[in-house]
Short mmCIF file of C-alpha atoms and ligand atoms in Angstrom, two decimals:
data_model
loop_
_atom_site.label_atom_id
_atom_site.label_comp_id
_atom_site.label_asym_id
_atom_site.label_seq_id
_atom_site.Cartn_x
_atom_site.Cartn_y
_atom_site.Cartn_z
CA UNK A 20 3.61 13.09 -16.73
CA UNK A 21 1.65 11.85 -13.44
CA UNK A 22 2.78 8.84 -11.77
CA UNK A 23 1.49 7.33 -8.28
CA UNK A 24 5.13 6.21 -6.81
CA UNK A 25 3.82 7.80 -3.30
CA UNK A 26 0.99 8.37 -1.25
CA UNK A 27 1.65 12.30 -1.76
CA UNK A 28 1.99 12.03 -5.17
CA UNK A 29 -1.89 13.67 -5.43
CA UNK A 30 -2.90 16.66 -4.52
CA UNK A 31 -5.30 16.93 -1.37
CA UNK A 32 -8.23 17.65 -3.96
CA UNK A 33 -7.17 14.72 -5.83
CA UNK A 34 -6.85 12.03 -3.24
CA UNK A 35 -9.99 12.94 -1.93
CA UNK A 36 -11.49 13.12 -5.26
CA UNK A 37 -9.63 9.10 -5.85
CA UNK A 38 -11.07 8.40 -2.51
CA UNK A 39 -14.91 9.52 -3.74
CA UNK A 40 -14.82 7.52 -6.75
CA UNK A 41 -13.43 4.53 -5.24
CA UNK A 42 -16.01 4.20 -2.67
CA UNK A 43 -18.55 4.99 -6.24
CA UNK A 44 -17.13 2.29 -8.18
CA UNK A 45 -17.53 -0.38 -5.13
CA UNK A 46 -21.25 0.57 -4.62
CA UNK A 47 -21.78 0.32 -8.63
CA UNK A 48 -19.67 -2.45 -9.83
CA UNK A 49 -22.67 -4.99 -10.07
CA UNK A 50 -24.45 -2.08 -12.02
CA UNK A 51 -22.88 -0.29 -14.80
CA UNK A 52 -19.74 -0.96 -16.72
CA UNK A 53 -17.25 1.42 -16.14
CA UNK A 54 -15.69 2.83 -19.78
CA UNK A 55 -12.42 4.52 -18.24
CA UNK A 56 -9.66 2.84 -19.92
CA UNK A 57 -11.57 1.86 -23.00
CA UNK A 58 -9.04 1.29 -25.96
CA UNK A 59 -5.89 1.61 -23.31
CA UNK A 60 -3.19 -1.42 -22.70
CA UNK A 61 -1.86 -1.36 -19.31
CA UNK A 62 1.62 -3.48 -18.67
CA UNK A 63 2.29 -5.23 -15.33
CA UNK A 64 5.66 -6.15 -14.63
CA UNK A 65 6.74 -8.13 -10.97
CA UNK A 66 9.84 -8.48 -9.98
CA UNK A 67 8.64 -9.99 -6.93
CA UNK A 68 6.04 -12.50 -6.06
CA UNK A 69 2.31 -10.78 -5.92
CA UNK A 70 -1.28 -12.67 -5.21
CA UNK A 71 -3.85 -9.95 -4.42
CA UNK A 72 -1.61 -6.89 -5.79
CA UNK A 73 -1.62 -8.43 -9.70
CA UNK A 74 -4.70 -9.77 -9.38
CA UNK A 75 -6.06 -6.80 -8.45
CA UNK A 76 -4.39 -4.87 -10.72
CA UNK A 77 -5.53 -7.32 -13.87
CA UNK A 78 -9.43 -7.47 -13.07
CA UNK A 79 -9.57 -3.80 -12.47
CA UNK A 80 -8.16 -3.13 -16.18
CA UNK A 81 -10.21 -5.20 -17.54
CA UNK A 82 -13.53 -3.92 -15.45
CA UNK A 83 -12.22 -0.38 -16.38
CA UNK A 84 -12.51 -1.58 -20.26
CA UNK A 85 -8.96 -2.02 -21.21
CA UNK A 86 -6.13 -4.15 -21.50
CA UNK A 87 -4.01 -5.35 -18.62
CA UNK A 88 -0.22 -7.42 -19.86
CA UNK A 89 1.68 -9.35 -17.90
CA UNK A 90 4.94 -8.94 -18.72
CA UNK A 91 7.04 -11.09 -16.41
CA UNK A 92 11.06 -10.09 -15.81
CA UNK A 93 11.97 -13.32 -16.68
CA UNK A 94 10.62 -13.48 -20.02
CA UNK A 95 11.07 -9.92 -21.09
CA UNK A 96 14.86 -8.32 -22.26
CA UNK A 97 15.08 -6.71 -18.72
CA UNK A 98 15.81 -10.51 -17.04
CA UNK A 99 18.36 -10.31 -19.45
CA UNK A 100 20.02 -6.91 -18.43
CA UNK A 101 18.51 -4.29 -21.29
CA UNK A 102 18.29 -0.93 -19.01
CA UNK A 103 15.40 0.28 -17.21
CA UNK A 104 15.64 3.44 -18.49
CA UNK A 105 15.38 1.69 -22.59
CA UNK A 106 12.83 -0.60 -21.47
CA UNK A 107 10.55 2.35 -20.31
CA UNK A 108 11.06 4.33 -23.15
CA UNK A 109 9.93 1.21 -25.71
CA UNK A 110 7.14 0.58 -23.54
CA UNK A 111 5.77 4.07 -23.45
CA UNK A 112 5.59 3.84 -27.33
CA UNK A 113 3.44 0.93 -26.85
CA UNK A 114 1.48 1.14 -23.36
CA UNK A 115 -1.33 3.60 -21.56
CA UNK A 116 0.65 2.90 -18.20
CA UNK A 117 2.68 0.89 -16.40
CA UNK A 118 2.45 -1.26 -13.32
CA UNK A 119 5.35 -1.89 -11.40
CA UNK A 120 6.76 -3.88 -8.07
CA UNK A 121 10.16 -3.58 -7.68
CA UNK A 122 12.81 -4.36 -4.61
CA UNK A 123 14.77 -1.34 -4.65
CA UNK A 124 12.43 2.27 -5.19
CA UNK A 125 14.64 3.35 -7.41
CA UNK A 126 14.06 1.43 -9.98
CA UNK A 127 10.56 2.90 -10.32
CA UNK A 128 11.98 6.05 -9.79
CA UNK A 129 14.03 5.37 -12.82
CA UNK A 130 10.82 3.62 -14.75
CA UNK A 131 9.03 7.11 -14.34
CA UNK A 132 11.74 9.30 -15.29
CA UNK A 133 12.08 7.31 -18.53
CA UNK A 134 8.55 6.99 -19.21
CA UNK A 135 5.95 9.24 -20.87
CA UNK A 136 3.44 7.47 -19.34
CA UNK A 137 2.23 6.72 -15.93
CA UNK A 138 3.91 4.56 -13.54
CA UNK A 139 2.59 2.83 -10.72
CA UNK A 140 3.97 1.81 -7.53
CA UNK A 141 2.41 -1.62 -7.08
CA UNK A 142 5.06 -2.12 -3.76
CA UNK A 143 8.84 -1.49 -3.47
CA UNK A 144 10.98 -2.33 -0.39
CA UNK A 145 10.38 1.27 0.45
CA UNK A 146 6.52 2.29 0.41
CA UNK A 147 3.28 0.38 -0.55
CA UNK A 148 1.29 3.04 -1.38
CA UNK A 149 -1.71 1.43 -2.89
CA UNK A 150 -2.17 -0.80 -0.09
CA UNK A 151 -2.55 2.13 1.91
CA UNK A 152 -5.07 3.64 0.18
CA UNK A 153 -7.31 0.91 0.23
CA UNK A 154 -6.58 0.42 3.74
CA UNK A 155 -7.55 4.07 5.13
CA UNK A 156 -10.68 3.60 2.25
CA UNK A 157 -11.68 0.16 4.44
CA UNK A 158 -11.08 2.12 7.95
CA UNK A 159 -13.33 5.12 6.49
CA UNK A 160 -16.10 2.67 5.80
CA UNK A 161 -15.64 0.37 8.65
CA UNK A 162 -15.55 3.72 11.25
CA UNK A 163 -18.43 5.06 9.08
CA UNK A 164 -16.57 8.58 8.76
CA UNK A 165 -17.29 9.37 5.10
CA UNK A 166 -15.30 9.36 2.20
CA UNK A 167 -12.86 11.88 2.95
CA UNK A 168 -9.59 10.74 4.51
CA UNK A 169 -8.48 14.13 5.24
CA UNK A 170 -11.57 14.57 7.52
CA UNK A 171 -12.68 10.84 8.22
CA UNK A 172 -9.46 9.72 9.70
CA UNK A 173 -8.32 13.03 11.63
CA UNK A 174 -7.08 12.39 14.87
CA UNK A 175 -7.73 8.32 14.50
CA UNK A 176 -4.55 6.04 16.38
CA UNK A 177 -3.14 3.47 14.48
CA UNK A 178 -0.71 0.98 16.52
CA UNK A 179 1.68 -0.95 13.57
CA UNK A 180 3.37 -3.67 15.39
CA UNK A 181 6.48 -5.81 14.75
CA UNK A 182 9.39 -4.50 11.51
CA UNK A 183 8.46 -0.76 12.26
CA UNK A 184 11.40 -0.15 9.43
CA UNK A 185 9.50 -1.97 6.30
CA UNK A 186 7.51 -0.51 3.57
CA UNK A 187 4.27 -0.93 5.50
CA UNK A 188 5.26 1.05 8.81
CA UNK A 189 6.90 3.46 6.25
CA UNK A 190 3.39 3.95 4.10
CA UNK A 191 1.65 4.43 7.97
CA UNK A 192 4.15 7.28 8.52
CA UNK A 193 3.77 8.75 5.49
CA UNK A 194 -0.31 8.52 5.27
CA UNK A 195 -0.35 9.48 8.87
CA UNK A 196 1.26 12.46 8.56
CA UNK A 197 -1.12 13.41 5.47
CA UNK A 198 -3.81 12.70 7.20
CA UNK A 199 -3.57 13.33 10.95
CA UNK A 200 -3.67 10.06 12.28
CA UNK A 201 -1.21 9.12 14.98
CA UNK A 202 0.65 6.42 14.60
CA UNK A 203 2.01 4.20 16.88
CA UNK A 204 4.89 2.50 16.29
CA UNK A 205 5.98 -0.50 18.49
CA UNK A 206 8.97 -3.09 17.77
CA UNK A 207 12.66 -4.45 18.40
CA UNK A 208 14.85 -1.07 18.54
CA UNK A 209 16.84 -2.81 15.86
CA UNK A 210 14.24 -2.57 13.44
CA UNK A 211 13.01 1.26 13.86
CA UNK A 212 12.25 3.27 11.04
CA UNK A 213 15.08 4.60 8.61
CA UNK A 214 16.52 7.78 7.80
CA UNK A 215 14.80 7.36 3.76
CA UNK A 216 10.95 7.93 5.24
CA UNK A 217 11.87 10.96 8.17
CA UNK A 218 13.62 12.77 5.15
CA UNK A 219 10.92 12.00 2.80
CA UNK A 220 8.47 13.49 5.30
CA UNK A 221 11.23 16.66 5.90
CA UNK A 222 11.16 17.38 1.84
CA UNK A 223 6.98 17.53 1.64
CA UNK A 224 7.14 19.37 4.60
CA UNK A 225 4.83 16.88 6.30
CA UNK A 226 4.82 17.58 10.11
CA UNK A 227 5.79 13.50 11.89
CA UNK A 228 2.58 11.75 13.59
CA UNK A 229 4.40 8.83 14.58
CA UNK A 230 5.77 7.70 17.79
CA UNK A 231 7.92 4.58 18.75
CA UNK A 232 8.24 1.94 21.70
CA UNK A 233 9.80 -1.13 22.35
CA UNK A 234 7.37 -1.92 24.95
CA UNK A 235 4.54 -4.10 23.80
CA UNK A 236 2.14 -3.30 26.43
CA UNK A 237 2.27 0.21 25.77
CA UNK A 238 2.32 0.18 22.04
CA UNK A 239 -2.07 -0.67 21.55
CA UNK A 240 -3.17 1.69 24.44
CA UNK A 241 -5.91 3.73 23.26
CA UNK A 242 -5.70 2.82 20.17
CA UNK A 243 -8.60 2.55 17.01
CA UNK A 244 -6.43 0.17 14.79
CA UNK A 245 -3.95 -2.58 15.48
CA UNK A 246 -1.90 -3.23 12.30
CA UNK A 247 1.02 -5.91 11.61
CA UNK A 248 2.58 -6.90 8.72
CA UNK A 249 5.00 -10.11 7.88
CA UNK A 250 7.94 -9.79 9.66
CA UNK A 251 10.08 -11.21 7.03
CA UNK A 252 9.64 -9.35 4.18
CA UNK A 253 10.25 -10.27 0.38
CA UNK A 254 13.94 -10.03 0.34
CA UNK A 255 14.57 -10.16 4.06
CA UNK A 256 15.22 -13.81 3.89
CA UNK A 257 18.67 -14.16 4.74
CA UNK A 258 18.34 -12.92 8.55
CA UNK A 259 14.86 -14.40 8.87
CA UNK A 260 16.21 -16.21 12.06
CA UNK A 261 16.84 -13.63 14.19
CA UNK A 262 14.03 -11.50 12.95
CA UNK A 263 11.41 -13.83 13.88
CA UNK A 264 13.86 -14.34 17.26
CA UNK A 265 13.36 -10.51 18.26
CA UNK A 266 10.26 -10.02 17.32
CA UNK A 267 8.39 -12.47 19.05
CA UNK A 268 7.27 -10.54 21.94
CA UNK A 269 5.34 -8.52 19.44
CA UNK A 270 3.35 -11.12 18.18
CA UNK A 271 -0.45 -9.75 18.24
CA UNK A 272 -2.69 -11.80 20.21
CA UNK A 273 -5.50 -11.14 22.78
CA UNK A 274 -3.60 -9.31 25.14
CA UNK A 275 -2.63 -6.71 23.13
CA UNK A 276 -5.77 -6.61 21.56
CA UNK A 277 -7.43 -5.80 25.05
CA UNK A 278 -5.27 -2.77 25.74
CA UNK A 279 -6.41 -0.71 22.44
CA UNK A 280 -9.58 0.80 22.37
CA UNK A 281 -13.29 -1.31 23.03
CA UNK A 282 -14.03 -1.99 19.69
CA UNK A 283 -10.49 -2.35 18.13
CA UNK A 284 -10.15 -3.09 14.53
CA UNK A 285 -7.34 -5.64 13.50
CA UNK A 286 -5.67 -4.98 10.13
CA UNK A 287 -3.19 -6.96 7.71
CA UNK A 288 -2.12 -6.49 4.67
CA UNK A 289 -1.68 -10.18 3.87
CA UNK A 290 -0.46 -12.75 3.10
CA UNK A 291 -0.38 -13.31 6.95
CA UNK A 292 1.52 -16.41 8.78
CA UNK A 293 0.03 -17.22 12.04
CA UNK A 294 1.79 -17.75 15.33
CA UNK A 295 4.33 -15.62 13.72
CA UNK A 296 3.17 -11.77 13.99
CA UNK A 297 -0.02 -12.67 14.98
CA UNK A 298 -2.00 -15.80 16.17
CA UNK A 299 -4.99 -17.62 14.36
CA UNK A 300 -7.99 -16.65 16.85
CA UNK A 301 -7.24 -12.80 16.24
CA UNK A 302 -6.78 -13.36 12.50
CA UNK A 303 -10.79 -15.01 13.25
CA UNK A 304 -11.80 -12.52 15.35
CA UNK A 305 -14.80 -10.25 14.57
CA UNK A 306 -12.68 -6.91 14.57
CA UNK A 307 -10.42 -8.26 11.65
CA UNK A 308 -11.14 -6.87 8.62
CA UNK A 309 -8.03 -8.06 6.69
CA UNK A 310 -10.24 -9.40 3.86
CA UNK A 311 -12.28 -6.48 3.21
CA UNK A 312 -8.72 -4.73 2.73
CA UNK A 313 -7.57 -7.20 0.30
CA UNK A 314 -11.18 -6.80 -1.79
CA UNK A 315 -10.82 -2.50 -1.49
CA UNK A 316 -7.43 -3.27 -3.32
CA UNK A 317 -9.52 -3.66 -6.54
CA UNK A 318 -11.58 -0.49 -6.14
CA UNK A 319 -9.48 1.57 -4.81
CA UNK A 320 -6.68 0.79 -7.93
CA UNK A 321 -9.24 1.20 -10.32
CA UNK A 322 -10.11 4.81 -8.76
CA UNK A 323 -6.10 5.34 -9.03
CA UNK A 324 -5.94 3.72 -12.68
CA UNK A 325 -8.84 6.26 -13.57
CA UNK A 326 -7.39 9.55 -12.45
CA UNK A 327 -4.10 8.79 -13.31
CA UNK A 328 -5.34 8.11 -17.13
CA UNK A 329 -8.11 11.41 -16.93
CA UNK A 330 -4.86 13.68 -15.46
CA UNK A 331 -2.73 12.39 -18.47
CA UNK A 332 -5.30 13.21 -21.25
CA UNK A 333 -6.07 16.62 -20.03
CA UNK A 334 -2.07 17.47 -20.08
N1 CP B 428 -0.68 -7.14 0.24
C1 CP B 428 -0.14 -7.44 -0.96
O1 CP B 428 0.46 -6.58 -1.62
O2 CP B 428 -0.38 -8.71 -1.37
P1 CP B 428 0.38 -9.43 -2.58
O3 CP B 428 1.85 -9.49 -2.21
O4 CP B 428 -0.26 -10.79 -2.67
O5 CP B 428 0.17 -8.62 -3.82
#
């Protein structure tokens, strides 16, 4: 069975073939109806709070022709303790493919390895994989390199600024290294990147792109991208105080702005909170582009939705 818990869970041919038909379906979604996942139900299930993810997820079933379900923790047997690995087997008797966010990655893990159908990653504590993928898909089109992210973003620097240790940074790393971008990571030395995404990289035999400093000033220079991300993640709550203490000098404003490349794109994945990890007139400023991220989040899911069911039916 084919899930999409990673970025690297496609081949090369496939991602690039995900990629094609992403940038397809964006071009013709006023156009044609799309028939993909005609007579298919899809299930959703959140165990943390989602806005553009779900969303997302829930128009692009439906555009794709089938049938997207909500099915909340809290109202389902699993709030109530009933295994993951019984809960994915009943759904897989009833389901085309499930849709999952999750704290801990191992509970998707687990999800997959029970199911006989396709699992999503829709975000876990450890990787955000479909973010990513409509993030390099708005970088290809806003750097006008083609569809191809193997060849489109060779060789482009991304700077990711602030928790270098959350799933975002941890997505860059991983992308990155698939597809030669160097990444620049810059943050408090307390919140560097964890053992979990260096060994992940070891066991695909993905060579490391990334880089880190503590130094703010140094972190931007020369780069195409600047990147940040909340810096109190969902479940990070408790030592919210001294995160946003330490990373304050990492805040992204103008300054850092100016020492990336001319031309500079800012990205977020959203929700952002500014004056916290990065202030309101570069969240307004004519190189962000954090809204045409959130919008690629529909095609590029339904690209993902698509191969994932075609890969499944040819098996
Ligand atoms: N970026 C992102 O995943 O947004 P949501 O948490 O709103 O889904």
């Amino acid at each position: 069975m084919r899930h999409f818990l990673q970025e690297n869970d496609f081949s090369m041919e496939e991602t690039a073939e995900v990629f094609s038909y992403a940038f397809e379906l964006k071009s013709n979604r006023s156009k044609r109806p799309t028939t993909d996942l005609v007579g298919q139900s899809w299930g959703m299930i959140f165990f943390k709070q989602s806005t553009r993810t779900r969303v997302s997820f829930e128009v692009g079933i439906r555009e794709l022709g089938g049938n997207p379900l909500i099915l909340d923790q809290s109202s389902t047997q699993i709030g109530r303790g009933e295994s993951i690995a019984d809960t994915a087997k009943v759904l897989s008797r009833f389901l085309d493919g499930l849709i999952i966010r999750a704290h801990g990655h191992e509970i998707i893990e687990t999800f997959a390895k029970h199911s006989s159908i396709p699992v999503v990653n829709a975000l876990t504590d450890f990787l955000h994989p479909c973010q990513i993928f409509a993030d390099c898909m708005t970088l290809l089109e806003k750097m006008n390199t083609g569809t191809n992210p193997f060849v489109g973003l060779r060789g482009k620097k991304l700077a990711f600024f602030g928790d270098t240790s959350c799933n975002m940074a941890n997505s860059w790393i991983l992308a990155g290294a698939m597809f030669g971008m160097e990444i620049s990571l810059c943050g408090p030395e307390a919140f560097k990147p964890g053992r979990n995404i260096l060994e992940l990289l070891e066991n695909h035999n993905l060579s490391p792109t990334w880089s880190f400093t503590p130094t703010p000033e140094d972190g931007a220079k020369d780069a195409d991208v600047v990147y940040t991300d909340v810096w109190v993640s969902m479940g990070c709550e408790e030592d919210s105080k001294s995160r946003l203490a330490s990373m304050q000098p990492y805040q992204v404003d103008e300054k850092i702005m100016a020492s990336a490349k001319d031309n500079c794109l800012f990205m977020h994945c959203m929700p952002a909170h500014p004056g916290e990890e990065v202030n309101q007139s570069v969240l307004d400023s004519e190189y962000s582009i954090l809204f045409d991220q959130a919008e690629n989040r529909l095609h590029m899911q339904k690209a993902i939705l698509s191969k994932l069911s075609q890969s499944n039916h040819t098996i």
